[in-house]
Short mmCIF file of C-alpha atoms and ligand atoms in Angstrom, two decimals:
data_model
loop_
_atom_site.label_atom_id
_atom_site.label_comp_id
_atom_site.label_asym_id
_atom_site.label_seq_id
_atom_site.Cartn_x
_atom_site.Cartn_y
_atom_site.Cartn_z
CA MET A 1 115.76 116.60 92.79
CA ARG A 2 113.61 116.47 89.66
CA GLU A 3 110.96 119.11 89.30
CA SER A 4 107.34 118.13 88.64
CA ARG A 5 107.65 119.94 85.31
CA ASP A 6 109.96 117.12 84.22
CA ILE A 7 107.21 114.54 84.44
CA LEU A 8 105.94 113.20 81.22
CA LEU A 9 102.38 111.81 81.66
CA PHE A 10 100.62 110.19 78.64
CA SER A 11 97.10 109.10 78.48
CA GLY A 12 95.26 106.22 76.66
CA THR A 13 91.75 106.84 75.63
CA SER A 14 89.93 105.07 78.50
CA HIS A 15 89.83 107.97 80.95
CA LYS A 16 91.19 111.10 79.48
CA LYS A 17 89.33 113.30 82.08
CA LEU A 18 91.09 111.67 85.00
CA ALA A 19 94.44 111.82 83.21
CA GLU A 20 93.88 115.60 82.65
CA SER A 21 93.05 116.11 86.28
CA VAL A 22 96.29 114.27 87.30
CA ALA A 23 98.19 116.48 84.87
CA GLU A 24 96.59 119.53 86.19
CA ASN A 25 97.44 118.58 89.80
CA LEU A 26 101.02 117.94 88.70
CA GLY A 27 101.11 121.24 86.88
CA VAL A 28 102.16 119.71 83.63
CA PRO A 29 100.44 119.29 80.22
CA LEU A 30 99.56 115.84 78.98
CA GLY A 31 102.12 114.19 76.73
CA LYS A 32 101.22 114.54 73.07
CA CYS A 33 100.52 111.37 71.13
CA ILE A 34 98.14 110.11 68.39
CA ILE A 35 95.94 107.19 69.15
CA GLU A 36 93.85 106.08 66.14
CA THR A 37 91.87 103.19 64.79
CA PHE A 38 92.75 102.11 61.36
CA PRO A 39 90.02 101.08 58.93
CA ASP A 40 90.64 97.36 59.61
CA GLY A 41 90.14 97.84 63.35
CA GLU A 42 93.89 97.80 64.43
CA ILE A 43 95.19 100.53 66.78
CA GLY A 44 97.79 102.98 65.55
CA VAL A 45 99.96 105.00 67.95
CA GLN A 46 102.50 107.70 67.57
CA ILE A 47 104.32 109.48 70.45
CA LEU A 48 104.69 113.18 69.44
CA GLU A 49 107.27 114.08 72.29
CA ASN A 50 110.97 113.28 72.66
CA VAL A 51 110.96 110.65 75.45
CA ARG A 52 114.57 109.47 75.00
CA GLY A 53 116.09 108.68 78.42
CA ARG A 54 113.00 110.03 80.16
CA ASP A 55 110.95 108.47 82.95
CA VAL A 56 107.36 108.44 81.56
CA PHE A 57 103.94 107.62 83.04
CA VAL A 58 100.94 106.31 81.00
CA LEU A 59 97.44 106.38 82.53
CA GLN A 60 94.82 103.89 81.44
CA SER A 61 91.89 102.53 83.25
CA ILE A 62 91.01 98.82 82.25
CA ALA A 63 87.22 99.12 82.55
CA GLN A 64 84.10 99.22 80.36
CA GLN A 65 86.02 98.00 77.12
CA PRO A 66 88.78 96.33 79.01
CA ASN A 67 90.13 94.41 75.93
CA LEU A 68 90.32 97.52 73.81
CA TYR A 69 92.03 99.55 76.59
CA LEU A 70 94.50 96.86 77.32
CA MET A 71 95.59 96.46 73.78
CA GLU A 72 95.93 100.12 73.46
CA LEU A 73 98.01 100.17 76.62
CA PHE A 74 100.33 97.49 75.34
CA ILE A 75 100.78 99.41 72.10
CA LEU A 76 101.47 102.75 73.91
CA ILE A 77 104.08 101.05 76.08
CA ASP A 78 105.68 99.47 73.00
CA ALA A 79 105.84 102.88 71.24
CA LEU A 80 107.48 104.46 74.34
CA LYS A 81 109.96 101.64 74.75
CA ARG A 82 111.04 101.88 71.11
CA ALA A 83 111.32 105.69 71.50
CA SER A 84 113.97 104.96 74.19
CA ALA A 85 112.13 106.02 77.40
CA ALA A 86 114.26 105.23 80.43
CA SER A 87 111.24 103.84 82.40
CA ILE A 88 107.62 103.36 81.70
CA ALA A 89 105.34 103.42 84.72
CA VAL A 90 101.72 102.40 84.04
CA VAL A 91 99.11 104.14 86.01
CA ILE A 92 96.10 101.91 86.20
CA PRO A 93 93.45 103.38 88.42
CA TYR A 94 91.22 100.24 87.88
CA TYR A 95 93.09 97.03 87.13
CA GLY A 96 90.51 95.06 85.23
CA TYR A 97 90.68 91.23 85.34
CA ALA A 98 91.92 91.33 88.92
CA ARG A 99 89.04 89.31 89.97
CA GLN A 100 90.35 86.29 87.86
CA ASP A 101 93.22 85.81 90.24
CA ARG A 102 93.08 82.04 91.00
CA LYS A 103 91.96 78.67 89.80
CA ASP A 104 88.76 78.39 91.81
CA LYS A 105 87.36 75.67 89.50
CA GLY A 106 88.79 73.37 86.76
CA ARG A 107 90.10 74.59 83.54
CA VAL A 108 89.80 78.39 84.12
CA PRO A 109 92.63 80.76 83.43
CA ILE A 110 94.44 83.16 85.83
CA THR A 111 93.87 86.16 83.66
CA ALA A 112 95.14 88.74 86.30
CA ARG A 113 98.49 86.99 85.96
CA LEU A 114 98.25 86.87 82.14
CA VAL A 115 97.68 90.72 82.02
CA ALA A 116 100.59 91.28 84.37
CA ASP A 117 102.83 89.21 82.10
CA LEU A 118 101.68 91.01 79.02
CA LEU A 119 102.25 94.45 80.65
CA GLU A 120 105.86 93.34 81.62
CA LYS A 121 106.48 91.84 78.17
CA ALA A 122 105.34 95.01 76.47
CA GLY A 123 108.01 97.04 78.46
CA ALA A 124 106.23 98.47 81.63
CA THR A 125 108.86 98.99 84.38
CA ARG A 126 106.47 99.98 87.25
CA VAL A 127 102.66 99.77 88.09
CA LEU A 128 100.72 102.27 90.05
CA THR A 129 97.24 101.18 90.75
CA VAL A 130 94.29 101.70 93.27
CA ASP A 131 92.61 99.16 95.52
CA LEU A 132 93.64 95.97 93.70
CA HIS A 133 90.80 93.44 94.12
CA ALA A 134 93.51 91.12 95.83
CA ASP A 135 96.69 92.40 97.26
CA GLN A 136 98.46 89.25 96.04
CA VAL A 137 97.98 90.34 92.45
CA GLN A 138 101.09 92.44 93.18
CA GLY A 139 103.08 89.19 93.27
CA PHE A 140 101.99 88.42 89.69
CA PHE A 141 104.60 91.16 88.69
CA ASN A 142 108.39 91.05 88.73
CA ILE A 143 108.47 94.91 88.61
CA PRO A 144 107.48 97.32 91.51
CA VAL A 145 103.76 97.65 92.12
CA ASP A 146 102.31 100.51 94.20
CA ASN A 147 98.89 99.59 95.27
CA LEU A 148 97.32 102.86 96.50
CA THR A 149 94.06 102.89 98.50
CA ALA A 150 91.12 105.31 97.98
CA ARG A 151 89.73 104.50 101.42
CA ALA A 152 91.41 107.53 102.99
CA VAL A 153 89.93 109.86 100.30
CA LEU A 154 86.46 108.29 100.62
CA SER A 155 86.59 108.40 104.49
CA GLN A 156 87.24 112.19 104.36
CA THR A 157 83.91 112.54 102.55
CA LEU A 158 82.12 109.95 104.61
CA LYS A 159 83.06 111.86 107.88
CA LYS A 160 80.70 114.58 106.54
CA ALA A 161 77.89 112.23 105.69
CA GLY A 162 76.22 112.20 109.07
CA LEU A 163 76.66 108.45 109.72
CA ASP A 164 76.83 108.76 113.57
CA ASN A 165 75.37 105.82 115.37
CA GLY A 166 76.23 103.82 112.31
CA VAL A 167 77.80 100.34 111.68
CA VAL A 168 80.13 99.47 108.90
CA VAL A 169 79.14 96.19 107.05
CA ALA A 170 81.23 94.15 104.76
CA PRO A 171 78.90 92.57 102.17
CA ASP A 172 81.16 89.56 101.83
CA LEU A 173 84.08 88.00 103.60
CA GLY A 174 86.60 89.52 101.00
CA SER A 175 85.51 92.98 102.05
CA ILE A 176 86.45 92.63 105.75
CA LYS A 177 89.63 94.53 105.33
CA TYR A 178 87.68 97.46 103.86
CA ALA A 179 85.15 97.26 106.74
CA LYS A 180 87.87 97.21 109.44
CA TYR A 181 89.52 100.25 107.78
CA TYR A 182 86.37 102.32 107.61
CA ALA A 183 85.21 101.22 111.01
CA SER A 184 88.44 102.47 112.51
CA ALA A 185 88.52 105.67 110.44
CA LEU A 186 85.02 106.63 111.20
CA GLY A 187 84.97 105.34 114.86
CA MET A 188 82.23 102.73 114.24
CA PRO A 189 81.60 99.02 114.85
CA PHE A 190 81.58 96.55 112.04
CA ALA A 191 79.64 93.61 110.96
CA VAL A 192 79.84 91.09 108.05
CA VAL A 193 77.47 89.34 105.53
CA ASP A 194 78.55 85.94 104.58
CA LYS A 195 77.91 86.07 100.73
CA ARG A 196 77.66 83.17 98.41
CA ARG A 197 78.09 83.67 94.75
CA ILE A 198 76.29 81.28 92.20
CA ASN A 199 78.25 82.72 89.14
CA SER A 200 79.72 85.90 87.81
CA GLY A 201 76.28 87.53 87.55
CA HIS A 202 74.38 86.28 90.41
CA VAL A 203 74.91 86.12 94.18
CA GLU A 204 72.97 84.06 96.65
CA SER A 205 71.55 85.41 99.84
CA GLY A 206 73.95 85.70 102.84
CA VAL A 207 73.83 85.63 106.64
CA LEU A 208 74.65 88.55 108.80
CA ILE A 209 77.24 88.28 111.43
CA GLY A 210 76.94 91.32 113.89
CA ASP A 211 74.17 93.75 114.94
CA VAL A 212 72.62 96.48 112.82
CA ARG A 213 69.23 96.88 114.42
CA GLY A 214 68.06 100.58 114.58
CA LYS A 215 71.35 101.67 113.03
CA LYS A 216 72.58 103.48 109.91
CA VAL A 217 74.53 100.98 107.93
CA LEU A 218 77.55 101.76 105.61
CA LEU A 219 78.34 98.83 103.21
CA VAL A 220 81.86 98.94 101.91
CA ASP A 221 83.44 97.04 98.96
CA ASP A 222 86.05 97.49 96.33
CA ILE A 223 83.90 97.01 93.18
CA TYR A 224 80.28 97.72 92.13
CA SER A 225 79.59 95.85 88.92
CA THR A 226 75.93 94.42 88.63
CA GLY A 227 75.10 95.65 92.02
CA GLY A 228 74.14 92.11 93.02
CA THR A 229 76.45 91.92 96.01
CA LEU A 230 75.19 95.29 97.49
CA LYS A 231 71.48 94.41 96.78
CA MET A 232 71.76 91.13 98.72
CA ALA A 233 73.55 92.82 101.52
CA ILE A 234 70.94 95.56 101.65
CA GLN A 235 68.22 92.91 101.92
CA VAL A 236 70.05 91.04 104.71
CA CYS A 237 70.58 94.31 106.65
CA LYS A 238 67.07 95.52 106.36
CA GLU A 239 65.68 92.10 107.51
CA ALA A 240 68.07 92.56 110.51
CA GLY A 241 66.51 95.92 111.31
CA ALA A 242 68.84 98.56 109.81
CA CYS A 243 67.18 101.95 109.67
CA SER A 244 69.03 103.42 106.73
CA LEU A 245 71.68 102.22 104.21
CA TYR A 246 74.63 103.80 102.58
CA ALA A 247 77.56 102.33 100.63
CA ALA A 248 81.08 103.24 99.78
CA VAL A 249 82.83 101.50 96.95
CA THR A 250 86.13 102.33 95.22
CA HIS A 251 85.44 101.22 91.71
CA TYR A 252 82.10 101.81 90.06
CA VAL A 253 82.53 99.65 86.93
CA SER A 254 78.86 99.48 85.89
CA GLN A 255 77.99 101.51 82.79
CA GLU A 256 74.59 102.21 84.30
CA GLU A 257 73.61 104.64 86.93
CA VAL A 258 72.62 103.32 90.35
CA PRO A 259 69.11 101.92 89.89
CA GLU A 260 66.41 103.85 91.72
CA SER A 261 65.23 100.46 93.10
CA LEU A 262 68.44 99.97 94.98
CA GLU A 263 67.45 100.92 98.61
CA LEU A 264 70.38 103.07 99.38
CA GLU A 265 70.41 106.72 100.59
CA LYS A 266 73.69 107.24 98.73
CA LEU A 267 76.56 105.41 97.08
CA TYR A 268 79.97 106.99 97.45
CA THR A 269 82.57 106.05 94.68
CA THR A 270 85.71 107.39 93.17
CA ASP A 271 86.43 108.19 89.57
CA THR A 272 88.85 105.30 88.80
CA VAL A 273 86.36 104.37 86.03
CA PRO A 274 84.96 106.86 83.57
CA GLY A 275 81.29 107.88 83.87
CA GLU A 276 81.98 109.64 87.04
CA VAL A 277 78.86 111.91 87.39
CA SER A 278 77.53 112.59 90.86
CA SER A 279 73.70 112.31 91.03
CA ALA A 280 71.00 112.21 93.73
CA LYS A 281 72.06 108.65 94.56
CA ARG A 282 75.74 108.72 93.90
CA GLU A 283 78.55 110.97 95.05
CA VAL A 284 81.89 110.78 93.28
CA VAL A 285 85.02 111.61 94.95
CA THR A 286 88.11 112.29 92.75
CA ILE A 287 91.37 110.28 93.18
CA GLY A 288 93.24 112.63 90.77
CA PRO A 289 95.29 114.43 93.59
CA LEU A 290 96.16 111.04 95.12
CA LEU A 291 97.50 109.70 91.93
CA ALA A 292 99.42 112.98 91.27
CA GLU A 293 100.99 112.80 94.69
CA ALA A 294 102.07 109.22 94.17
CA ILE A 295 103.56 110.06 90.72
CA LEU A 296 105.45 112.93 92.33
CA SER A 297 106.91 110.64 94.97
CA ILE A 298 107.94 108.11 92.54
CA GLU A 299 109.61 110.81 90.34
CA HIS A 300 111.36 112.22 93.47
CA GLY A 301 112.34 108.74 94.74
CA SER A 302 110.48 109.42 98.00
CA SER A 303 108.24 107.05 99.91
CA VAL A 304 104.67 106.37 98.93
CA SER A 305 103.87 104.08 101.76
CA VAL A 306 101.83 106.76 103.44
CA LEU A 307 99.40 106.59 100.44
CA PHE A 308 98.73 103.00 101.10
CA ARG A 309 97.05 103.52 104.36
C1 R5P B 401 83.85 90.45 94.90
O1 R5P B 401 84.60 89.70 95.44
C2 R5P B 401 84.02 91.89 94.92
O2 R5P B 401 84.71 92.47 96.09
C3 R5P B 401 82.69 92.69 94.79
O3 R5P B 401 81.84 92.38 95.89
C4 R5P B 401 81.98 92.29 93.46
O4 R5P B 401 82.79 92.25 92.47
C5 R5P B 401 80.78 93.18 93.20
O5 R5P B 401 80.28 92.73 91.96
P1 R5P B 401 78.60 92.95 91.74
O6 R5P B 401 78.24 94.27 92.06
O7 R5P B 401 78.47 92.39 90.35
O8 R5P B 401 77.97 91.98 92.80
#
């Protein structure tokens, strides 16, 4: 069996802090490489380790500057492939573009599929990611995809948050699987808001299915971007008599802090995206140990399915 010290983990520039935390959990240093920007804006990469015949991992989160970080990732993979790595597993804590996973109107792309094709074309041989927006994005790849979930990690923190007599609420129909999971993990009932979106930046008000009167509400979702979805759900729950509101979201992709005006006691998120600073309104739970455990399982050829639950 291979030792964890044999693991070679490289990092792009999107989330060095998380990569360092994963490396620390694995007990290995980050692989050495140069990533630079040439005067004309092109990206240059050089791998400074021997990777010939080795299984390597590359961590890059596709958020905040998704186009830059994707291009950087493609180039890193290409460099590793041409340096004769035996396999290249990309560790993508947040898989950007996953929300563009279908043609829901005329003449739009399926960019989640395009990104999958490009990763494979560049030379990725495996993908390790967290709470993909839609599970079916796994099917866009012809290489193995391990889609971990941060729900168990967040649940551990939520168990200590004093949410007794609470109810879990899905802010839209797509989040029902999250609501069901948290409801079962925390021993709470769940309700659903039927959200309608006008466009990528605006959501229309929704209708609550379930009862929240006099209860603490825990809203659960995969992504916080503009905050529009949560804002609408908060309004609906307040009008239905909720006494206080909390939220748990895996990916906090906004570059701004949680606005004071958002009527939440606390928002629980993970550090899949950089900018992971806890504040009065936000508590950040790290997924570094989860990623390290999955990497170790892949390296040892042991099952990772327990990490999907
Ligand atoms: C949508 O289907 C997702 O699950 C999230 O609800 C959505 O992406 C959140 O975005 P925003 O914060 O901009 O409403």
